[in-house]
Amino acid sequence: MEIKRVATSEIHWSIGWNASQQANNRLKDVIGDTSRYFAMLKVGNATYNWVVDTVGQWRPMGMAADSEKPLIMEKAEEIKQEVFAKLPNDDALASKICQVPNYEEYIFYRNAEDGSLDVVITGWGFHNFKKAGPFMDTWPPRPKMFTTSIAFVSKGERQPNRPFSIITPKMKKPDVTDAEGLRSFKEYAGLKLTVIDEQTQRQFDFTTGENDTLLEFDVTEEEPVVEPEPVVEPEPEPQPVIASITVLDAQGLPIREAQYKLSQGETATEGTLDELGATTFQKDTFAPGKLLSLQLTTADQQQMEPIEFALDEKENEYVLQQNAPKNGSRLLEFIALILLLGALAALLIFAFKPGIEELTKLINKNIF
């Protein structure tokens, strides 16, 4: 692929080889594989032509962006150093090989697919026919490099061991600050770079200066505003409502020390009445407005008729009266007892009547 053509009248061959295929062969002999950076010379009809065996968008250095030129110049300088290293005893030949008529037009570059920079030299061994000059006047000057130090600052303090990435025209490279919170590197002046703080993902763009430079990037993170938690007063626990029951018998006397069971459906509480026939219970255990049943069992194990009553939301003292025992009233029991005693007395009189009559006669005889 031809990348450069120039009229033979414009430039002059400086090396003592034939400016033909012989020159290409001799170049490989003297500098070996470094010759891959030099385009193959071909002589045409009143023209010099340079071709490469790689396909790509090769452009002269003069068309490069300002940020790319230092990289091309640095690469060209590396090629020059390789040539001089291959010819340690012949600086004059090395200088002539590296001589070009004009580095802006004769040094070519391209960006490879992997992001690297390729450089190839055309016009090698030639100088301008009318403005022939020494080698160093025609080779691109090696760009001067300066130290750039960067730091990431949070709340005014440099952050040690801070991971970040630096983006150059060629690549994105992960890096980290040192124990002092600094990272220093050398670069050409005017190179546009970007650093990304990995923790905050903040991006900072800067251009390398023409002096040693320290750059500090603020990565302070805003602390979230924490609203105080509203003070929630705990709701007071409801206090149990205590109600009392006093149970009287049919004569209005307290039923003392009877066992009781107070129930409403499946809810029930049990206990013993005190000496005043009273007890207390937790009122809110039962549903208001519904009937409660009070079942009593006396000390002599008599089970009395249940007493039913309804809870009143406003009333906490209840006086209940027992009408009669479950197996009959006390009055009927008393009458039955009297009748039983009378029957027993009659039976005794009938059984001992003869003896009683004799005793009566004896008493009457002695007295009267």
PDB file of C-alpha atoms in Angstrom, residues 17-270:
ATOM      1  CA  TRP A  17      23.625   3.251  -1.281  1.00  0.00           C
ATOM      2  CA  ASN A  18      21.639   3.051  -4.490  1.00  0.00           C
ATOM      3  CA  ALA A  19      18.246   4.641  -3.878  1.00  0.00           C
ATOM      4  CA  SER A  20      16.403   1.506  -4.986  1.00  0.00           C
ATOM      5  CA  GLN A  21      15.548  -1.955  -3.716  1.00  0.00           C
ATOM      6  CA  GLN A  22      19.193  -2.208  -2.745  1.00  0.00           C
ATOM      7  CA  ALA A  23      18.607   0.479  -0.141  1.00  0.00           C
ATOM      8  CA  ASN A  24      15.767  -1.548   1.378  1.00  0.00           C
ATOM      9  CA  ASN A  25      17.962  -4.662   1.545  1.00  0.00           C
ATOM     10  CA  ARG A  26      20.896  -2.793   3.041  1.00  0.00           C
ATOM     11  CA  LEU A  27      18.588  -1.227   5.640  1.00  0.00           C
ATOM     12  CA  LYS A  28      17.479  -4.650   6.828  1.00  0.00           C
ATOM     13  CA  ASP A  29      21.079  -5.813   6.959  1.00  0.00           C
ATOM     14  CA  VAL A  30      22.281  -2.956   9.190  1.00  0.00           C
ATOM     15  CA  ILE A  31      19.366  -2.458  11.596  1.00  0.00           C
ATOM     16  CA  GLY A  32      17.576  -5.839  11.424  1.00  0.00           C
ATOM     17  CA  ASP A  33      13.947  -5.984  12.562  1.00  0.00           C
ATOM     18  CA  THR A  34      13.951  -2.258  13.380  1.00  0.00           C
ATOM     19  CA  SER A  35      13.567  -1.779   9.621  1.00  0.00           C
ATOM     20  CA  ARG A  36       9.869  -2.618  10.043  1.00  0.00           C
ATOM     21  CA  TYR A  37       9.346   0.994  11.106  1.00  0.00           C
ATOM     22  CA  PHE A  38      10.685   2.285   7.762  1.00  0.00           C
ATOM     23  CA  ALA A  39       8.451   2.228   4.689  1.00  0.00           C
ATOM     24  CA  MET A  40       9.833   0.421   1.616  1.00  0.00           C
ATOM     25  CA  LEU A  41      11.404   2.789  -0.934  1.00  0.00           C
ATOM     26  CA  LYS A  42      10.393   2.423  -4.577  1.00  0.00           C
ATOM     27  CA  VAL A  43      11.638   4.563  -7.459  1.00  0.00           C
ATOM     28  CA  GLY A  44       9.060   5.535 -10.049  1.00  0.00           C
ATOM     29  CA  ASN A  45       9.049   7.759 -13.112  1.00  0.00           C
ATOM     30  CA  ALA A  46      10.635  10.898 -11.640  1.00  0.00           C
ATOM     31  CA  THR A  47       9.138  10.082  -8.236  1.00  0.00           C
ATOM     32  CA  TYR A  48      10.097   8.431  -5.012  1.00  0.00           C
ATOM     33  CA  ASN A  49       7.382   6.269  -3.500  1.00  0.00           C
ATOM     34  CA  TRP A  50       7.046   4.596  -0.108  1.00  0.00           C
ATOM     35  CA  VAL A  51       4.820   1.627   0.520  1.00  0.00           C
ATOM     36  CA  VAL A  52       3.875  -0.506   3.538  1.00  0.00           C
ATOM     37  CA  ASP A  53       2.537  -4.029   3.696  1.00  0.00           C
ATOM     38  CA  THR A  54      -0.134  -3.149   6.283  1.00  0.00           C
ATOM     39  CA  VAL A  55      -3.548  -1.838   5.412  1.00  0.00           C
ATOM     40  CA  GLY A  56      -4.854   1.060   7.419  1.00  0.00           C
ATOM     41  CA  GLN A  57      -5.599   4.735   7.539  1.00  0.00           C
ATOM     42  CA  TRP A  58      -2.078   6.070   7.573  1.00  0.00           C
ATOM     43  CA  ARG A  59      -1.838   9.850   7.962  1.00  0.00           C
ATOM     44  CA  PRO A  60       1.080  12.265   8.161  1.00  0.00           C
ATOM     45  CA  MET A  61       1.965  13.612  11.577  1.00  0.00           C
ATOM     46  CA  GLY A  62       0.897  17.103  10.510  1.00  0.00           C
ATOM     47  CA  MET A  63      -2.718  15.928  10.501  1.00  0.00           C
ATOM     48  CA  ALA A  64      -2.562  14.589  14.059  1.00  0.00           C
ATOM     49  CA  ALA A  65      -4.404  16.282  16.906  1.00  0.00           C
ATOM     50  CA  ASP A  66      -2.303  18.293  19.338  1.00  0.00           C
ATOM     51  CA  SER A  67      -2.856  15.641  22.001  1.00  0.00           C
ATOM     52  CA  GLU A  68      -1.565  12.893  19.651  1.00  0.00           C
ATOM     53  CA  LYS A  69       1.572  14.636  18.379  1.00  0.00           C
ATOM     54  CA  PRO A  70       3.603  14.157  21.576  1.00  0.00           C
ATOM     55  CA  LEU A  71       2.847  10.424  21.429  1.00  0.00           C
ATOM     56  CA  ILE A  72       3.951  10.204  17.784  1.00  0.00           C
ATOM     57  CA  MET A  73       7.104  12.165  18.547  1.00  0.00           C
ATOM     58  CA  GLU A  74       7.895   9.919  21.481  1.00  0.00           C
ATOM     59  CA  LYS A  75       7.426   6.822  19.329  1.00  0.00           C
ATOM     60  CA  ALA A  76       9.669   8.322  16.618  1.00  0.00           C
ATOM     61  CA  GLU A  77      12.292   9.001  19.262  1.00  0.00           C
ATOM     62  CA  GLU A  78      12.155   5.363  20.369  1.00  0.00           C
ATOM     63  CA  ILE A  79      12.704   4.259  16.735  1.00  0.00           C
ATOM     64  CA  LYS A  80      15.682   6.600  16.422  1.00  0.00           C
ATOM     65  CA  GLN A  81      17.206   5.204  19.650  1.00  0.00           C
ATOM     66  CA  GLU A  82      16.815   1.656  18.294  1.00  0.00           C
ATOM     67  CA  VAL A  83      18.650   2.634  15.069  1.00  0.00           C
ATOM     68  CA  PHE A  84      21.559   4.162  16.994  1.00  0.00           C
ATOM     69  CA  ALA A  85      21.674   1.096  19.242  1.00  0.00           C
ATOM     70  CA  LYS A  86      21.981  -1.150  16.151  1.00  0.00           C
ATOM     71  CA  LEU A  87      24.844   0.981  14.827  1.00  0.00           C
ATOM     72  CA  PRO A  88      26.920   1.740  17.926  1.00  0.00           C
ATOM     73  CA  ASN A  89      30.082   2.411  15.892  1.00  0.00           C
ATOM     74  CA  ASP A  90      28.558   4.384  13.038  1.00  0.00           C
ATOM     75  CA  ASP A  91      26.620   7.395  14.309  1.00  0.00           C
ATOM     76  CA  ALA A  92      26.962   9.071  10.901  1.00  0.00           C
ATOM     77  CA  LEU A  93      25.072   6.275   9.103  1.00  0.00           C
ATOM     78  CA  ALA A  94      22.496   6.118  11.873  1.00  0.00           C
ATOM     79  CA  SER A  95      21.939   9.865  11.533  1.00  0.00           C
ATOM     80  CA  LYS A  96      21.508   9.623   7.746  1.00  0.00           C
ATOM     81  CA  ILE A  97      19.030   6.725   8.035  1.00  0.00           C
ATOM     82  CA  CYS A  98      16.918   8.712  10.500  1.00  0.00           C
ATOM     83  CA  GLN A  99      17.094  11.912   8.476  1.00  0.00           C
ATOM     84  CA  VAL A 100      13.798  12.934   6.830  1.00  0.00           C
ATOM     85  CA  PRO A 101      12.995  16.010   4.745  1.00  0.00           C
ATOM     86  CA  ASN A 102      10.168  17.121   7.006  1.00  0.00           C
ATOM     87  CA  TYR A 103       8.761  15.175   9.971  1.00  0.00           C
ATOM     88  CA  GLU A 104       5.294  16.762   9.688  1.00  0.00           C
ATOM     89  CA  GLU A 105       4.892  15.289   6.160  1.00  0.00           C
ATOM     90  CA  TYR A 106       7.117  12.215   6.192  1.00  0.00           C
ATOM     91  CA  ILE A 107       6.412  10.577   9.552  1.00  0.00           C
ATOM     92  CA  PHE A 108       3.093   8.689   9.349  1.00  0.00           C
ATOM     93  CA  TYR A 109       0.888   7.240  12.089  1.00  0.00           C
ATOM     94  CA  ARG A 110      -2.312   5.274  12.544  1.00  0.00           C
ATOM     95  CA  ASN A 111      -4.405   4.100  15.484  1.00  0.00           C
ATOM     96  CA  ALA A 112      -4.508   0.311  15.621  1.00  0.00           C
ATOM     97  CA  GLU A 113      -7.689  -1.603  16.520  1.00  0.00           C
ATOM     98  CA  ASP A 114      -6.296  -2.470  19.950  1.00  0.00           C
ATOM     99  CA  GLY A 115      -5.898   1.248  20.743  1.00  0.00           C
ATOM    100  CA  SER A 116      -2.127   1.307  20.299  1.00  0.00           C
ATOM    101  CA  LEU A 117      -0.283   3.770  18.069  1.00  0.00           C
ATOM    102  CA  ASP A 118       1.615   2.640  14.957  1.00  0.00           C
ATOM    103  CA  VAL A 119       4.336   4.860  13.425  1.00  0.00           C
ATOM    104  CA  VAL A 120       6.189   4.410  10.115  1.00  0.00           C
ATOM    105  CA  ILE A 121       8.926   6.577   8.553  1.00  0.00           C
ATOM    106  CA  THR A 122       8.907   7.630   4.902  1.00  0.00           C
ATOM    107  CA  GLY A 123      11.580   9.814   3.275  1.00  0.00           C
ATOM    108  CA  TRP A 124      14.255   8.130   5.393  1.00  0.00           C
ATOM    109  CA  GLY A 125      17.766   8.841   4.165  1.00  0.00           C
ATOM    110  CA  PHE A 126      16.575  11.969   2.303  1.00  0.00           C
ATOM    111  CA  HIS A 127      16.769  15.669   3.018  1.00  0.00           C
ATOM    112  CA  ASN A 128      15.143  18.652   1.393  1.00  0.00           C
ATOM    113  CA  PHE A 129      16.996  19.332  -1.869  1.00  0.00           C
ATOM    114  CA  LYS A 130      17.045  23.080  -1.364  1.00  0.00           C
ATOM    115  CA  LYS A 131      17.159  23.230   2.427  1.00  0.00           C
ATOM    116  CA  ALA A 132      19.553  20.463   3.269  1.00  0.00           C
ATOM    117  CA  GLY A 133      20.472  20.609   6.935  1.00  0.00           C
ATOM    118  CA  PRO A 134      21.906  18.515   9.745  1.00  0.00           C
ATOM    119  CA  PHE A 135      20.032  15.497  11.001  1.00  0.00           C
ATOM    120  CA  MET A 136      18.737  17.038  14.217  1.00  0.00           C
ATOM    121  CA  ASP A 137      17.042  19.852  12.321  1.00  0.00           C
ATOM    122  CA  THR A 138      14.808  17.466  10.428  1.00  0.00           C
ATOM    123  CA  TRP A 139      13.904  14.920  13.107  1.00  0.00           C
ATOM    124  CA  PRO A 140      10.985  15.741  15.447  1.00  0.00           C
ATOM    125  CA  PRO A 141      12.283  17.044  18.762  1.00  0.00           C
ATOM    126  CA  ARG A 142      11.757  14.724  21.669  1.00  0.00           C
ATOM    127  CA  PRO A 143       8.957  16.214  23.747  1.00  0.00           C
ATOM    128  CA  LYS A 144       9.839  17.250  27.262  1.00  0.00           C
ATOM    129  CA  MET A 145       8.019  15.402  30.029  1.00  0.00           C
ATOM    130  CA  PHE A 146       6.919  16.823  33.360  1.00  0.00           C
ATOM    131  CA  THR A 147       5.813  15.242  36.606  1.00  0.00           C
ATOM    132  CA  THR A 148       2.137  15.446  37.365  1.00  0.00           C
ATOM    133  CA  SER A 149       1.032  14.440  40.861  1.00  0.00           C
ATOM    134  CA  ILE A 150      -2.610  13.870  41.710  1.00  0.00           C
ATOM    135  CA  ALA A 151      -4.419  13.410  45.010  1.00  0.00           C
ATOM    136  CA  PHE A 152      -8.002  12.814  46.034  1.00  0.00           C
ATOM    137  CA  VAL A 153      -9.106  14.948  48.973  1.00  0.00           C
ATOM    138  CA  SER A 154     -12.055  14.294  51.272  1.00  0.00           C
ATOM    139  CA  LYS A 155     -12.853  16.864  53.975  1.00  0.00           C
ATOM    140  CA  GLY A 156      -9.481  18.480  53.369  1.00  0.00           C
ATOM    141  CA  GLU A 157      -7.451  15.282  53.797  1.00  0.00           C
ATOM    142  CA  ARG A 158      -5.677  13.296  51.095  1.00  0.00           C
ATOM    143  CA  GLN A 159      -6.982   9.782  50.731  1.00  0.00           C
ATOM    144  CA  PRO A 160      -4.316   7.034  50.854  1.00  0.00           C
ATOM    145  CA  ASN A 161      -4.744   3.801  48.877  1.00  0.00           C
ATOM    146  CA  ARG A 162      -7.577   5.396  46.911  1.00  0.00           C
ATOM    147  CA  PRO A 163      -8.454   3.395  43.767  1.00  0.00           C
ATOM    148  CA  PHE A 164      -8.962   5.385  40.577  1.00  0.00           C
ATOM    149  CA  SER A 165      -8.679   5.031  36.811  1.00  0.00           C
ATOM    150  CA  ILE A 166      -6.698   7.240  34.472  1.00  0.00           C
ATOM    151  CA  ILE A 167      -7.838   7.609  30.872  1.00  0.00           C
ATOM    152  CA  THR A 168      -5.233   8.497  28.257  1.00  0.00           C
ATOM    153  CA  PRO A 169      -5.704   8.810  24.504  1.00  0.00           C
ATOM    154  CA  LYS A 170      -4.564   5.184  24.334  1.00  0.00           C
ATOM    155  CA  MET A 171      -6.214   3.355  27.204  1.00  0.00           C
ATOM    156  CA  LYS A 172      -7.990   3.282  30.546  1.00  0.00           C
ATOM    157  CA  LYS A 173      -5.680   2.133  33.304  1.00  0.00           C
ATOM    158  CA  PRO A 174      -6.622   1.328  36.927  1.00  0.00           C
ATOM    159  CA  ASP A 175      -4.354   2.804  39.576  1.00  0.00           C
ATOM    160  CA  VAL A 176      -4.246   3.666  43.273  1.00  0.00           C
ATOM    161  CA  THR A 177      -2.755   6.449  45.392  1.00  0.00           C
ATOM    162  CA  ASP A 178       0.141   5.647  47.725  1.00  0.00           C
ATOM    163  CA  ALA A 179       0.239   5.719  51.514  1.00  0.00           C
ATOM    164  CA  GLU A 180       0.557   9.511  51.409  1.00  0.00           C
ATOM    165  CA  GLY A 181      -2.482   9.839  49.165  1.00  0.00           C
ATOM    166  CA  LEU A 182      -0.440  10.778  46.067  1.00  0.00           C
ATOM    167  CA  ARG A 183       0.181   9.301  42.639  1.00  0.00           C
ATOM    168  CA  SER A 184       2.850  10.808  40.408  1.00  0.00           C
ATOM    169  CA  PHE A 185       3.657  10.146  36.743  1.00  0.00           C
ATOM    170  CA  LYS A 186       5.533  11.805  33.899  1.00  0.00           C
ATOM    171  CA  GLU A 187       3.733  13.011  30.798  1.00  0.00           C
ATOM    172  CA  TYR A 188       4.097  15.528  28.001  1.00  0.00           C
ATOM    173  CA  ALA A 189       2.823  19.062  28.437  1.00  0.00           C
ATOM    174  CA  GLY A 190      -0.559  19.735  26.932  1.00  0.00           C
ATOM    175  CA  LEU A 191      -1.816  16.151  27.170  1.00  0.00           C
ATOM    176  CA  LYS A 192      -5.529  15.963  27.983  1.00  0.00           C
ATOM    177  CA  LEU A 193      -6.247  13.299  30.587  1.00  0.00           C
ATOM    178  CA  THR A 194      -9.185  12.154  32.679  1.00  0.00           C
ATOM    179  CA  VAL A 195      -9.214  10.491  36.099  1.00  0.00           C
ATOM    180  CA  ILE A 196     -12.199   8.720  37.623  1.00  0.00           C
ATOM    181  CA  ASP A 197     -12.473   8.231  41.372  1.00  0.00           C
ATOM    182  CA  GLU A 198     -13.752   4.672  41.649  1.00  0.00           C
ATOM    183  CA  GLN A 199     -15.494   5.151  44.995  1.00  0.00           C
ATOM    184  CA  THR A 200     -17.655   8.121  43.991  1.00  0.00           C
ATOM    185  CA  GLN A 201     -17.405   7.676  40.191  1.00  0.00           C
ATOM    186  CA  ARG A 202     -16.599  11.378  39.930  1.00  0.00           C
ATOM    187  CA  GLN A 203     -14.722  12.320  36.771  1.00  0.00           C
ATOM    188  CA  PHE A 204     -12.055  15.021  36.539  1.00  0.00           C
ATOM    189  CA  ASP A 205     -10.550  16.324  33.280  1.00  0.00           C
ATOM    190  CA  PHE A 206      -7.232  18.148  33.191  1.00  0.00           C
ATOM    191  CA  THR A 207      -4.359  19.029  30.874  1.00  0.00           C
ATOM    192  CA  THR A 208      -0.748  18.340  31.825  1.00  0.00           C
ATOM    193  CA  GLY A 209       1.216  21.510  32.326  1.00  0.00           C
ATOM    194  CA  GLU A 210       4.647  22.677  31.192  1.00  0.00           C
ATOM    195  CA  ASN A 211       5.946  22.380  34.757  1.00  0.00           C
ATOM    196  CA  ASP A 212       5.754  19.839  37.536  1.00  0.00           C
ATOM    197  CA  THR A 213       2.187  20.042  38.765  1.00  0.00           C
ATOM    198  CA  LEU A 214       0.182  18.919  41.818  1.00  0.00           C
ATOM    199  CA  LEU A 215      -3.548  18.462  41.292  1.00  0.00           C
ATOM    200  CA  GLU A 216      -5.975  17.770  44.130  1.00  0.00           C
ATOM    201  CA  PHE A 217      -9.473  16.549  43.362  1.00  0.00           C
ATOM    202  CA  ASP A 218     -12.203  16.978  45.960  1.00  0.00           C
ATOM    203  CA  VAL A 219     -14.160  13.755  46.467  1.00  0.00           C
ATOM    204  CA  THR A 220     -15.913  14.755  49.676  1.00  0.00           C
ATOM    205  CA  GLU A 221     -19.265  13.031  49.847  1.00  0.00           C
ATOM    206  CA  GLU A 222     -22.226  14.823  51.321  1.00  0.00           C
ATOM    207  CA  GLU A 223     -23.354  13.117  54.452  1.00  0.00           C
ATOM    208  CA  PRO A 224     -27.040  12.269  54.328  1.00  0.00           C
ATOM    209  CA  VAL A 225     -29.205  14.421  56.545  1.00  0.00           C
ATOM    210  CA  VAL A 226     -30.627  12.160  59.174  1.00  0.00           C
ATOM    211  CA  GLU A 227     -33.955  13.397  60.379  1.00  0.00           C
ATOM    212  CA  PRO A 228     -34.463  12.686  64.066  1.00  0.00           C
ATOM    213  CA  GLU A 229     -36.893   9.951  64.713  1.00  0.00           C
ATOM    214  CA  PRO A 230     -40.175  11.360  65.995  1.00  0.00           C
ATOM    215  CA  VAL A 231     -40.665  10.660  69.647  1.00  0.00           C
ATOM    216  CA  VAL A 232     -43.650   8.408  69.907  1.00  0.00           C
ATOM    217  CA  GLU A 233     -45.049   8.283  73.371  1.00  0.00           C
ATOM    218  CA  PRO A 234     -46.031   4.727  74.145  1.00  0.00           C
ATOM    219  CA  GLU A 235     -49.729   4.330  74.548  1.00  0.00           C
ATOM    220  CA  PRO A 236     -50.557   3.601  78.144  1.00  0.00           C
ATOM    221  CA  GLU A 237     -51.502   0.041  78.657  1.00  0.00           C
ATOM    222  CA  PRO A 238     -55.169  -0.229  79.537  1.00  0.00           C
ATOM    223  CA  GLN A 239     -55.654  -0.926  83.192  1.00  0.00           C
ATOM    224  CA  PRO A 240     -57.947  -3.833  84.018  1.00  0.00           C
ATOM    225  CA  VAL A 241     -61.397  -2.869  85.296  1.00  0.00           C
ATOM    226  CA  ILE A 242     -62.121  -4.583  88.596  1.00  0.00           C
ATOM    227  CA  ALA A 243     -65.721  -5.136  89.680  1.00  0.00           C
ATOM    228  CA  SER A 244     -67.122  -6.586  92.877  1.00  0.00           C
ATOM    229  CA  ILE A 245     -69.979  -9.006  93.641  1.00  0.00           C
ATOM    230  CA  THR A 246     -71.726  -9.472  96.974  1.00  0.00           C
ATOM    231  CA  VAL A 247     -74.099 -12.467  97.242  1.00  0.00           C
ATOM    232  CA  LEU A 248     -76.935 -12.571  99.799  1.00  0.00           C
ATOM    233  CA  ASP A 249     -79.239 -15.439 100.709  1.00  0.00           C
ATOM    234  CA  ALA A 250     -83.042 -15.264 100.714  1.00  0.00           C
ATOM    235  CA  GLN A 251     -83.034 -13.603 104.172  1.00  0.00           C
ATOM    236  CA  GLY A 252     -80.566 -10.945 102.968  1.00  0.00           C
ATOM    237  CA  LEU A 253     -77.602 -12.436 104.824  1.00  0.00           C
ATOM    238  CA  PRO A 254     -74.207 -12.823 103.075  1.00  0.00           C
ATOM    239  CA  ILE A 255     -73.401 -16.285 101.841  1.00  0.00           C
ATOM    240  CA  ARG A 256     -69.967 -16.802 103.362  1.00  0.00           C
ATOM    241  CA  GLU A 257     -67.084 -18.810 101.930  1.00  0.00           C
ATOM    242  CA  ALA A 258     -69.066 -20.459  99.149  1.00  0.00           C
ATOM    243  CA  GLN A 259     -67.256 -21.638  96.052  1.00  0.00           C
ATOM    244  CA  TYR A 260     -68.294 -19.741  92.950  1.00  0.00           C
ATOM    245  CA  LYS A 261     -67.920 -19.955  89.189  1.00  0.00           C
ATOM    246  CA  LEU A 262     -68.616 -16.827  87.131  1.00  0.00           C
ATOM    247  CA  SER A 263     -69.031 -17.628  83.425  1.00  0.00           C
ATOM    248  CA  GLN A 264     -70.100 -16.142  80.114  1.00  0.00           C
ATOM    249  CA  GLY A 265     -69.978 -18.630  77.260  1.00  0.00           C
ATOM    250  CA  GLU A 266     -66.569 -20.287  77.342  1.00  0.00           C
ATOM    251  CA  THR A 267     -65.043 -17.506  79.463  1.00  0.00           C
ATOM    252  CA  ALA A 268     -65.068 -18.258  83.186  1.00  0.00           C
ATOM    253  CA  THR A 269     -63.394 -17.417  86.463  1.00  0.00           C
ATOM    254  CA  GLU A 270     -63.586 -19.268  89.771  1.00  0.00           C
TER     255      GLU A 270
END
